[in-house]
């Protein structure tokens, strides 16, 4: 097998492992607050009504803290080891819903936050050790697009299980409607549906553990950064991470990283919860599955396009991709603003939207646009972290995730009191700011790379003349 095929195999396996562990997490995030809301209404003492939001806030709080130490951990381990440990933590989270308990729920949320930090540090390290400068954009996009098939798989699981348990779901909805209490007419999840869903998510996460365990770990020739060469000790890497947090380049990219966190948390959890809390959607029991399928399809499509165009257009994975991401983020926020009640993310509501109601078709359109925009933003983040600080790549990846997790953590803590319009207006504004600042630093990075290439070429020419 030649090197390029080996790189593609490694990127695909990395993406497949991501697919397995993220199928559970992403699908859970779509329905988590609604599921916990349903459990609370049946057994109020078992778990608090907003534990879905607060649990995700705990995830991202521990994620943010763990990101400070993840470069130090990878300095004394390997990307593959990080990926295996992370996948175990991801598997522990859905397992808890088979015996719902508040203590286990928050403890597994904290572990999942640590798992996030280890996974993304391992993912970044694995990609840079299995890519060259010429193939990094293509490999990142391929891995990301394969990984994002998790939402397509998750939608199939949710649709199938919802279908199998639809009779119990319909009984719950009808019985709640018959009481005349309007606030309980939102989409409900029955106990059978919850058990089947989270059993499936646990099983697919176990497959992720196996994938990470068997995938190749050997570095490729002329890789961006070798995983076998340890340049720092644990404490040296930690100090380097702390200094990177406040480096001018990272601070200039702060809006991009925070946008990534806020945007992902909004489309992954807040908007699906808003659809579930909208009373007019109580009979649209496949809405979450359709939306998940659409987002996954948009992510995969755009990932393939970025990978394809990066081979033909130099630096397509930077400024052009960022522009597309900002445009599509603004577009899906406008559609959500017009079709969703302002208080829908906070509580079950019967308020009418500004222009039109949700439907399967609208969920499909919003999901596709959202997936395309999110893929662009995440691809840009991965590429710029691999290039902007060549001597601190592990730290750059980690700091990007610290800022991303910070945005997500704040969003989830405030979600129980934040109206929808704060998100739909704030995200497009932040996307514009992030794009302007990204253009500036991407231009400087390209100039630096050009100078380094010219210096290497001149050195090679001088060496040839000396040999003659």
CSV table of C-alpha atoms in Angstrom, one decimal:
chain,number,residue,atom,x,y,z
A,1,UNK,CA,0.0,0.0,0.0
A,2,UNK,CA,1.4,3.4,-1.0
A,3,UNK,CA,1.6,6.2,1.5
A,4,UNK,CA,-1.3,8.2,0.2
A,5,UNK,CA,-3.6,5.2,0.4
A,6,UNK,CA,-2.3,4.5,3.9
A,7,UNK,CA,-3.1,8.1,4.9
A,8,UNK,CA,-6.6,7.8,3.5
A,9,UNK,CA,-7.1,4.5,5.4
A,10,UNK,CA,-6.0,6.0,8.7
A,11,UNK,CA,-8.2,9.1,8.2
A,12,UNK,CA,-11.2,6.9,7.3
A,13,UNK,CA,-10.7,4.6,10.4
A,14,UNK,CA,-10.3,7.7,12.6
A,15,UNK,CA,-13.6,9.0,11.2
A,16,UNK,CA,-15.3,5.6,11.7
A,17,UNK,CA,-14.2,5.5,15.3
A,18,UNK,CA,-15.6,9.0,15.7
A,19,UNK,CA,-18.8,7.9,14.0
A,20,UNK,CA,-19.3,5.2,16.6
A,21,UNK,CA,-18.7,7.2,19.7
A,22,UNK,CA,-20.4,10.3,18.4
A,23,UNK,CA,-23.5,8.4,17.2
A,24,UNK,CA,-24.6,8.1,20.8
A,25,UNK,CA,-23.5,11.5,22.0
A,26,UNK,CA,-24.9,13.6,19.1
A,27,UNK,CA,-28.2,11.7,19.0
A,28,UNK,CA,-28.5,11.9,22.8
A,29,UNK,CA,-27.9,15.7,22.6
A,30,UNK,CA,-30.8,16.1,20.1
A,31,UNK,CA,-33.2,14.6,22.6
A,32,UNK,CA,-31.5,14.8,26.0
A,33,UNK,CA,-33.4,17.6,27.6
A,34,UNK,CA,-36.7,16.3,26.2
A,35,UNK,CA,-36.0,12.7,27.5
A,36,UNK,CA,-35.1,14.0,30.9
A,37,UNK,CA,-38.2,16.3,30.9
A,38,UNK,CA,-40.3,13.1,30.2
A,39,UNK,CA,-38.5,11.2,33.0
A,40,UNK,CA,-39.1,14.0,35.4
A,41,UNK,CA,-42.8,14.3,34.7
A,42,UNK,CA,-43.2,10.6,35.4
A,43,UNK,CA,-40.9,10.5,38.5
A,44,UNK,CA,-40.0,14.0,39.7
A,45,UNK,CA,-37.7,12.8,42.5
A,46,UNK,CA,-35.5,10.8,40.1
A,47,UNK,CA,-33.9,13.8,38.2
A,48,UNK,CA,-34.4,17.5,37.9
A,49,UNK,CA,-36.4,19.0,35.1
A,50,UNK,CA,-33.5,20.9,33.5
A,51,UNK,CA,-30.8,18.2,34.1
A,52,UNK,CA,-30.5,17.9,30.3
A,53,UNK,CA,-29.1,21.4,30.0
A,54,UNK,CA,-27.2,21.3,33.2
A,55,UNK,CA,-25.7,17.9,32.5
A,56,UNK,CA,-24.3,19.3,29.2
A,57,UNK,CA,-23.0,22.3,31.0
A,58,UNK,CA,-21.1,19.9,33.3
A,59,UNK,CA,-19.7,18.1,30.2
A,60,UNK,CA,-18.3,21.2,28.7
A,61,UNK,CA,-17.0,22.6,32.0
A,62,UNK,CA,-14.9,19.5,32.6
A,63,UNK,CA,-14.0,19.5,28.9
A,64,UNK,CA,-12.7,23.0,29.2
A,65,UNK,CA,-10.6,22.1,32.3
A,66,UNK,CA,-9.3,18.9,30.8
A,67,UNK,CA,-8.1,20.7,27.7
A,68,UNK,CA,-5.5,22.4,29.8
A,69,UNK,CA,-3.9,19.0,30.6
A,70,UNK,CA,-4.6,17.0,27.5
A,71,UNK,CA,-1.5,18.2,25.6
A,72,UNK,CA,0.6,17.2,28.7
A,73,UNK,CA,-1.1,13.8,28.7
A,74,UNK,CA,-0.4,13.3,25.0
A,75,UNK,CA,3.2,14.4,25.6
A,76,UNK,CA,3.7,11.3,27.7
A,77,UNK,CA,1.4,8.9,25.8
A,78,UNK,CA,0.2,8.5,22.2
A,79,UNK,CA,-2.8,9.8,20.2
A,80,UNK,CA,-4.1,6.2,19.9
A,81,UNK,CA,-4.0,5.7,23.7
A,82,UNK,CA,-6.0,9.0,24.2
A,83,UNK,CA,-8.6,7.8,21.6
A,84,UNK,CA,-9.1,4.5,23.4
A,85,UNK,CA,-9.6,6.0,26.8
A,86,UNK,CA,-11.9,8.7,25.4
A,87,UNK,CA,-14.1,6.1,23.7
A,88,UNK,CA,-14.5,4.3,27.1
A,89,UNK,CA,-15.7,7.5,28.7
A,90,UNK,CA,-18.1,8.1,25.8
A,91,UNK,CA,-19.6,4.6,26.3
A,92,UNK,CA,-20.2,5.1,30.1
A,93,UNK,CA,-22.6,8.0,29.5
A,94,UNK,CA,-25.5,6.4,27.6
A,95,UNK,CA,-25.2,3.3,29.8
A,96,UNK,CA,-26.5,5.4,32.7
A,97,UNK,CA,-29.9,5.9,31.1
A,98,UNK,CA,-30.7,2.2,31.5
A,99,UNK,CA,-30.9,2.9,35.3
A,100,UNK,CA,-31.4,6.7,35.5
A,101,UNK,CA,-29.7,8.1,38.6
A,102,UNK,CA,-28.8,11.8,39.2
A,103,UNK,CA,-25.4,10.9,40.8
A,104,UNK,CA,-24.3,8.6,38.0
A,105,UNK,CA,-25.7,11.0,35.4
A,106,UNK,CA,-23.6,14.0,36.6
A,107,UNK,CA,-20.5,11.8,37.2
A,108,UNK,CA,-20.6,10.3,33.8
A,109,UNK,CA,-21.2,13.8,32.3
A,110,UNK,CA,-17.9,14.9,34.0
A,111,UNK,CA,-16.1,11.8,32.6
A,112,UNK,CA,-17.5,12.5,29.2
A,113,UNK,CA,-16.1,16.0,29.3
A,114,UNK,CA,-12.7,14.6,30.0
A,115,UNK,CA,-13.2,12.1,27.2
A,116,UNK,CA,-14.0,15.0,24.8
A,117,UNK,CA,-10.6,16.6,25.6
A,118,UNK,CA,-8.7,13.3,25.2
A,119,UNK,CA,-10.5,12.5,22.0
A,120,UNK,CA,-9.9,15.8,20.2
A,121,UNK,CA,-6.3,15.9,21.4
A,122,UNK,CA,-5.8,12.4,20.1
A,123,UNK,CA,-7.7,13.1,16.9
A,124,UNK,CA,-5.5,16.2,16.2
A,125,UNK,CA,-2.3,14.3,17.0
A,126,UNK,CA,-3.3,11.3,14.9
A,127,UNK,CA,-4.1,13.5,11.9
A,128,UNK,CA,-0.9,15.4,12.0
A,129,UNK,CA,1.2,12.2,12.4
A,130,UNK,CA,-0.7,10.6,9.4
A,131,UNK,CA,-0.7,13.6,7.1
A,132,UNK,CA,1.8,15.8,5.2
A,133,UNK,CA,1.4,19.5,4.7
A,134,UNK,CA,0.0,18.8,1.2
A,135,UNK,CA,-2.6,16.3,2.4
A,136,UNK,CA,-3.8,17.7,5.8
A,137,UNK,CA,-6.8,19.6,4.4
A,138,UNK,CA,-8.0,16.6,2.5
A,139,UNK,CA,-7.5,14.2,5.3
A,140,UNK,CA,-9.2,16.4,7.9
A,141,UNK,CA,-12.2,16.8,5.6
A,142,UNK,CA,-12.4,13.0,4.9
A,143,UNK,CA,-12.1,12.1,8.6
A,144,UNK,CA,-14.7,14.7,9.5
A,145,UNK,CA,-17.2,13.7,6.8
A,146,UNK,CA,-17.0,10.0,7.8
A,147,UNK,CA,-17.3,10.9,11.4
A,148,UNK,CA,-20.4,13.0,10.7
A,149,UNK,CA,-22.2,10.0,9.3
A,150,UNK,CA,-22.9,9.4,13.0
A,151,UNK,CA,-25.9,11.7,12.7
A,152,UNK,CA,-27.3,9.7,9.7
A,153,UNK,CA,-26.8,6.5,11.6
A,154,UNK,CA,-28.3,8.1,14.7
A,155,UNK,CA,-31.3,9.2,12.8
A,156,UNK,CA,-31.9,5.7,11.5
A,157,UNK,CA,-31.6,4.3,15.0
A,158,UNK,CA,-34.0,7.0,16.4
A,159,UNK,CA,-36.6,6.5,13.6
A,160,UNK,CA,-36.5,2.7,13.9
A,161,UNK,CA,-36.9,2.6,17.7
A,162,UNK,CA,-39.5,5.4,17.6
A,163,UNK,CA,-41.4,3.3,15.1
A,164,UNK,CA,-41.1,0.2,17.3
A,165,UNK,CA,-42.3,2.0,20.4
A,166,UNK,CA,-44.7,4.4,18.7
A,167,UNK,CA,-47.8,2.8,20.2
A,168,UNK,CA,-46.6,3.6,23.8
A,169,UNK,CA,-45.5,7.1,22.7
A,170,UNK,CA,-48.9,7.9,21.2
A,171,UNK,CA,-50.7,6.7,24.4
A,172,UNK,CA,-48.6,9.0,26.5
A,173,UNK,CA,-49.3,12.0,24.3
A,174,UNK,CA,-53.0,11.3,24.2
A,175,UNK,CA,-53.3,10.8,28.0
A,176,UNK,CA,-51.5,14.0,28.6
A,177,UNK,CA,-53.6,15.9,26.1
A,178,UNK,CA,-56.8,14.6,27.7
A,179,UNK,CA,-56.0,16.3,31.0
A,180,UNK,CA,-56.4,19.7,29.4
A,181,UNK,CA,-53.1,20.8,30.8
A,182,UNK,CA,-51.7,22.6,27.7
A,183,UNK,CA,-48.1,22.7,29.0
A,184,UNK,CA,-47.9,18.9,28.8
A,185,UNK,CA,-48.7,18.5,25.2
A,186,UNK,CA,-45.0,18.4,24.0
A,187,UNK,CA,-43.4,15.4,22.5
A,188,UNK,CA,-43.0,12.7,25.2
A,189,UNK,CA,-40.6,9.7,25.4
A,190,UNK,CA,-41.8,6.5,27.0
A,191,UNK,CA,-39.7,4.2,29.2
A,192,UNK,CA,-39.5,1.5,26.5
A,193,UNK,CA,-38.3,4.0,23.9
A,194,UNK,CA,-35.7,5.4,26.2
A,195,UNK,CA,-34.3,2.0,27.1
A,196,UNK,CA,-34.1,0.9,23.5
A,197,UNK,CA,-32.5,4.1,22.3
A,198,UNK,CA,-29.7,4.2,25.0
A,199,UNK,CA,-29.0,0.5,24.7
A,200,UNK,CA,-28.4,1.0,20.9
A,201,UNK,CA,-26.2,4.1,21.7
A,202,UNK,CA,-24.1,2.1,24.2
A,203,UNK,CA,-23.6,-0.8,21.7
A,204,UNK,CA,-22.4,1.4,18.9
A,205,UNK,CA,-20.0,3.2,21.3
A,206,UNK,CA,-18.4,-0.2,22.2
A,207,UNK,CA,-17.7,-0.6,18.5
A,208,UNK,CA,-15.8,2.7,18.6
A,209,UNK,CA,-13.5,1.3,21.4
A,210,UNK,CA,-12.7,-1.7,19.2
A,211,UNK,CA,-12.0,0.5,16.1
A,212,UNK,CA,-9.5,2.8,17.9
A,213,UNK,CA,-7.8,-0.3,19.4
A,214,UNK,CA,-7.1,-1.9,16.1
A,215,UNK,CA,-6.3,1.1,13.8
A,216,UNK,CA,-2.6,1.7,12.7
A,217,UNK,CA,-0.4,3.9,14.8
A,218,UNK,CA,2.8,4.1,12.6
A,219,UNK,CA,3.6,7.7,11.4
A,220,UNK,CA,3.8,8.5,7.7
A,221,UNK,CA,6.9,9.8,6.0
A,222,UNK,CA,7.3,13.6,6.2
A,223,UNK,CA,4.3,13.9,8.5
A,224,UNK,CA,3.5,17.2,10.0
A,225,UNK,CA,4.3,16.1,13.5
A,226,UNK,CA,5.5,12.7,14.7
A,227,UNK,CA,3.6,11.0,17.5
A,228,UNK,CA,6.6,8.9,18.5
A,229,UNK,CA,8.9,11.9,19.2
A,230,UNK,CA,8.3,13.3,22.7
A,231,UNK,CA,9.7,16.8,22.9
A,232,UNK,CA,8.4,17.9,26.3
A,233,UNK,CA,7.8,16.5,29.7
A,234,UNK,CA,4.3,16.7,31.3
A,235,UNK,CA,5.0,19.9,33.1
A,236,UNK,CA,6.8,21.5,30.2
A,237,UNK,CA,3.8,20.8,28.0
A,238,UNK,CA,1.4,22.2,30.7
A,239,UNK,CA,3.3,25.5,30.9
A,240,UNK,CA,3.4,25.7,27.1
A,241,UNK,CA,-0.4,25.2,27.0
A,242,UNK,CA,-0.9,28.0,29.6
A,243,UNK,CA,1.2,30.4,27.6
A,244,UNK,CA,-0.6,29.4,24.4
A,245,UNK,CA,-4.0,30.3,26.0
A,246,UNK,CA,-3.0,34.0,26.0
A,247,UNK,CA,-0.9,34.1,22.8
A,248,UNK,CA,-1.9,36.8,20.3
A,249,UNK,CA,-2.7,34.3,17.5
A,250,UNK,CA,-5.0,32.3,19.7
A,251,UNK,CA,-6.8,35.4,21.0
A,252,UNK,CA,-7.4,36.6,17.5
A,253,UNK,CA,-8.9,33.2,16.7
A,254,UNK,CA,-11.0,33.3,19.9
A,255,UNK,CA,-14.2,34.4,18.1
A,256,UNK,CA,-13.9,31.4,15.7
A,257,UNK,CA,-13.4,28.9,18.5
A,258,UNK,CA,-16.3,30.3,20.6
A,259,UNK,CA,-18.5,30.4,17.5
A,260,UNK,CA,-17.7,26.7,17.0
A,261,UNK,CA,-18.8,25.9,20.5
A,262,UNK,CA,-21.9,28.1,20.6
A,263,UNK,CA,-23.0,27.0,17.1
A,264,UNK,CA,-22.6,23.3,17.7
A,265,UNK,CA,-24.4,23.4,21.1
A,266,UNK,CA,-27.2,25.4,19.6
A,267,UNK,CA,-28.0,23.1,16.6
A,268,UNK,CA,-27.2,20.0,18.5
A,269,UNK,CA,-29.3,20.5,21.6
A,270,UNK,CA,-31.1,23.9,21.9
A,271,UNK,CA,-33.0,23.8,18.6
A,272,UNK,CA,-34.0,20.1,18.8
A,273,UNK,CA,-35.3,20.8,22.3
A,274,UNK,CA,-37.2,23.8,21.0
A,275,UNK,CA,-38.8,21.6,18.3
A,276,UNK,CA,-39.8,19.0,21.0
A,277,UNK,CA,-41.2,21.7,23.3
A,278,UNK,CA,-43.4,23.1,20.6
A,279,UNK,CA,-46.9,21.8,21.1
A,280,UNK,CA,-47.8,21.9,17.4
A,281,UNK,CA,-45.1,19.3,16.9
A,282,UNK,CA,-46.4,16.7,19.3
A,283,UNK,CA,-47.6,14.4,16.5
A,284,UNK,CA,-44.3,14.8,14.5
A,285,UNK,CA,-42.6,12.0,16.3
A,286,UNK,CA,-39.9,11.5,13.7
A,287,UNK,CA,-38.9,15.2,13.7
A,288,UNK,CA,-35.6,14.6,15.6
A,289,UNK,CA,-34.7,11.7,13.3
A,290,UNK,CA,-35.3,13.7,10.1
A,291,UNK,CA,-33.4,16.7,11.5
A,292,UNK,CA,-30.5,14.4,12.5
A,293,UNK,CA,-30.4,12.8,9.1
A,294,UNK,CA,-30.3,16.2,7.4
A,295,UNK,CA,-27.5,17.6,9.6
A,296,UNK,CA,-25.4,14.5,9.0
A,297,UNK,CA,-26.0,14.6,5.3
A,298,UNK,CA,-25.0,18.2,5.1
A,299,UNK,CA,-21.8,17.5,7.1
A,300,UNK,CA,-20.9,14.6,4.9
A,301,UNK,CA,-21.6,16.4,1.7
A,302,UNK,CA,-19.6,19.4,2.6
A,303,UNK,CA,-16.7,17.3,4.0
A,304,UNK,CA,-16.5,15.5,0.6
A,305,UNK,CA,-16.6,18.8,-1.3
A,306,UNK,CA,-13.9,20.4,0.8
A,307,UNK,CA,-11.7,17.3,0.4
A,308,UNK,CA,-12.3,17.4,-3.4
A,309,UNK,CA,-11.8,21.1,-3.9
A,310,UNK,CA,-8.7,21.3,-1.6
A,311,UNK,CA,-6.9,19.1,-4.1
A,312,UNK,CA,-7.7,21.5,-6.9
A,313,UNK,CA,-7.8,24.9,-5.3
A,314,UNK,CA,-4.8,25.9,-3.1
A,315,UNK,CA,-5.9,26.8,0.4
A,316,UNK,CA,-9.5,26.2,-0.3
A,317,UNK,CA,-9.8,24.8,3.2
A,318,UNK,CA,-9.1,28.2,4.7
A,319,UNK,CA,-10.7,31.5,3.5
A,320,UNK,CA,-13.2,30.1,1.0
A,321,UNK,CA,-14.4,27.5,3.5
A,322,UNK,CA,-14.8,30.0,6.3
A,323,UNK,CA,-16.9,32.3,4.0
A,324,UNK,CA,-19.2,29.4,3.2
A,325,UNK,CA,-19.5,28.5,6.8
A,326,UNK,CA,-20.5,32.0,7.9
A,327,UNK,CA,-23.1,32.3,5.1
A,328,UNK,CA,-24.8,29.0,5.8
A,329,UNK,CA,-24.7,29.6,9.6
A,330,UNK,CA,-26.6,32.9,9.0
A,331,UNK,CA,-29.0,31.2,6.7
A,332,UNK,CA,-30.1,28.5,9.0
A,333,UNK,CA,-30.4,31.0,11.9
A,334,UNK,CA,-32.8,33.1,9.8
A,335,UNK,CA,-35.0,30.0,9.1
A,336,UNK,CA,-35.1,29.0,12.8
A,337,UNK,CA,-35.9,32.6,13.8
A,338,UNK,CA,-38.9,32.7,11.5
A,339,UNK,CA,-40.2,29.2,12.3
A,340,UNK,CA,-39.7,28.8,16.1
A,341,UNK,CA,-41.4,30.5,19.1
A,342,UNK,CA,-39.1,32.7,21.2
A,343,UNK,CA,-39.6,30.7,24.4
A,344,UNK,CA,-39.5,27.2,22.8
A,345,UNK,CA,-36.0,26.3,24.2
A,346,UNK,CA,-37.0,27.1,27.7
A,347,UNK,CA,-40.4,25.4,28.3
A,348,UNK,CA,-43.2,23.6,26.4
A,349,UNK,CA,-45.1,26.3,24.5
A,350,UNK,CA,-48.1,27.0,22.3
A,351,UNK,CA,-46.8,30.3,21.0
A,352,UNK,CA,-47.0,30.8,17.3
A,353,UNK,CA,-43.8,31.4,15.2
A,354,UNK,CA,-43.3,34.6,13.2
A,355,UNK,CA,-44.0,33.2,9.8
A,356,UNK,CA,-44.4,29.4,9.5
A,357,UNK,CA,-44.5,26.3,11.6
A,358,UNK,CA,-42.1,23.3,11.7
A,359,UNK,CA,-42.6,20.4,9.3
A,360,UNK,CA,-40.5,17.4,8.2
A,361,UNK,CA,-39.6,19.3,5.1
A,362,UNK,CA,-38.5,22.4,7.0
A,363,UNK,CA,-36.5,20.3,9.5
A,364,UNK,CA,-34.8,18.7,6.5
A,365,UNK,CA,-33.8,22.0,4.9
A,366,UNK,CA,-32.6,23.6,8.2
A,367,UNK,CA,-30.6,20.5,9.0
A,368,UNK,CA,-28.9,20.4,5.6
A,369,UNK,CA,-27.9,24.1,5.7
A,370,UNK,CA,-26.8,23.7,9.3
A,371,UNK,CA,-24.7,20.7,8.6
A,372,UNK,CA,-22.9,22.4,5.7
A,373,UNK,CA,-22.1,25.5,7.8
A,374,UNK,CA,-20.9,23.5,10.8
A,375,UNK,CA,-18.6,21.3,8.7
A,376,UNK,CA,-17.0,24.4,7.2
A,377,UNK,CA,-16.4,26.0,10.6
A,378,UNK,CA,-14.9,22.8,12.1
A,379,UNK,CA,-12.8,22.1,9.1
A,380,UNK,CA,-11.4,25.6,9.2
A,381,UNK,CA,-10.7,25.3,12.9
A,382,UNK,CA,-8.8,22.0,12.5
A,383,UNK,CA,-6.7,23.3,9.5
A,384,UNK,CA,-5.7,26.6,11.1
A,385,UNK,CA,-4.7,24.8,14.4
A,386,UNK,CA,-2.4,22.6,12.4
A,387,UNK,CA,-0.7,25.5,10.7
A,388,UNK,CA,-0.8,28.7,12.8
A,389,UNK,CA,1.6,27.6,15.5
A,390,UNK,CA,4.0,24.9,14.0
A,391,UNK,CA,5.9,24.5,17.2
A,392,UNK,CA,2.8,24.2,19.4
A,393,UNK,CA,0.3,22.2,17.4
A,394,UNK,CA,-0.9,20.1,20.3
A,395,UNK,CA,-1.3,23.2,22.4
A,396,UNK,CA,-3.1,25.0,19.6
A,397,UNK,CA,-5.6,22.2,19.2
A,398,UNK,CA,-6.2,22.1,23.0
A,399,UNK,CA,-6.6,25.9,23.4
A,400,UNK,CA,-9.1,25.9,20.5
A,401,UNK,CA,-11.1,23.4,22.4
A,402,UNK,CA,-10.8,25.3,25.7
A,403,UNK,CA,-12.4,28.3,24.0
A,404,UNK,CA,-15.0,26.2,22.3
A,405,UNK,CA,-15.9,24.4,25.5
A,406,UNK,CA,-16.1,27.8,27.3
A,407,UNK,CA,-18.7,28.9,24.8
A,408,UNK,CA,-20.7,25.7,25.1
A,409,UNK,CA,-20.6,25.7,28.9
A,410,UNK,CA,-21.9,29.2,29.2
A,411,UNK,CA,-24.6,28.5,26.6
A,412,UNK,CA,-25.9,25.4,28.5
A,413,UNK,CA,-25.9,27.1,31.9
A,414,UNK,CA,-27.9,30.0,30.5
A,415,UNK,CA,-30.2,27.9,28.3
A,416,UNK,CA,-33.0,27.5,30.8
A,417,UNK,CA,-33.5,31.3,30.8
A,418,UNK,CA,-32.3,32.3,27.3
A,419,UNK,CA,-35.0,33.1,24.6
A,420,UNK,CA,-34.4,31.7,21.1
A,421,UNK,CA,-33.8,35.1,19.5
A,422,UNK,CA,-30.6,35.6,21.4
A,423,UNK,CA,-29.1,32.7,19.6
A,424,UNK,CA,-30.6,33.4,16.1
A,425,UNK,CA,-29.4,37.0,16.1
A,426,UNK,CA,-26.1,36.5,18.1
A,427,UNK,CA,-24.7,33.6,16.1
A,428,UNK,CA,-24.7,35.4,12.7
A,429,UNK,CA,-23.1,38.5,14.2
A,430,UNK,CA,-20.3,36.4,15.8
A,431,UNK,CA,-19.8,34.5,12.5
A,432,UNK,CA,-19.1,37.8,10.7
A,433,UNK,CA,-16.6,38.9,13.4
A,434,UNK,CA,-14.9,35.5,13.3
A,435,UNK,CA,-14.6,35.6,9.6
A,436,UNK,CA,-13.0,39.0,9.5
A,437,UNK,CA,-10.4,38.1,12.1
A,438,UNK,CA,-9.8,34.7,10.5
A,439,UNK,CA,-9.0,36.2,7.1
A,440,UNK,CA,-6.3,38.3,8.7
A,441,UNK,CA,-4.5,35.5,10.5
A,442,UNK,CA,-4.9,33.1,7.5
A,443,UNK,CA,-3.2,35.6,5.3
A,444,UNK,CA,-0.3,36.0,7.7
A,445,UNK,CA,0.0,32.2,8.0
A,446,UNK,CA,0.1,31.7,4.2
A,447,UNK,CA,2.8,34.4,3.9
A,448,UNK,CA,4.9,32.7,6.6
A,449,UNK,CA,4.5,29.3,4.8
A,450,UNK,CA,5.5,30.9,1.5
A,451,UNK,CA,8.7,32.3,3.1
A,452,UNK,CA,9.6,29.0,4.7
A,453,UNK,CA,9.0,27.2,1.4
A,454,UNK,CA,11.3,29.6,-0.5
A,455,UNK,CA,14.0,29.3,2.2
A,456,UNK,CA,13.9,25.5,2.0
A,457,UNK,CA,14.1,25.7,-1.8
A,458,UNK,CA,17.0,28.1,-1.7
A,459,UNK,CA,18.8,25.9,0.8
A,460,UNK,CA,18.3,22.9,-1.4
A,461,UNK,CA,19.7,24.8,-4.4
A,462,UNK,CA,22.8,25.9,-2.5
A,463,UNK,CA,23.3,22.4,-1.3
A,464,UNK,CA,23.2,21.1,-4.9
A,465,UNK,CA,25.8,23.7,-6.0
A,466,UNK,CA,28.1,22.8,-3.2
A,467,UNK,CA,27.9,19.2,-4.1
A,468,UNK,CA,28.8,20.0,-7.7
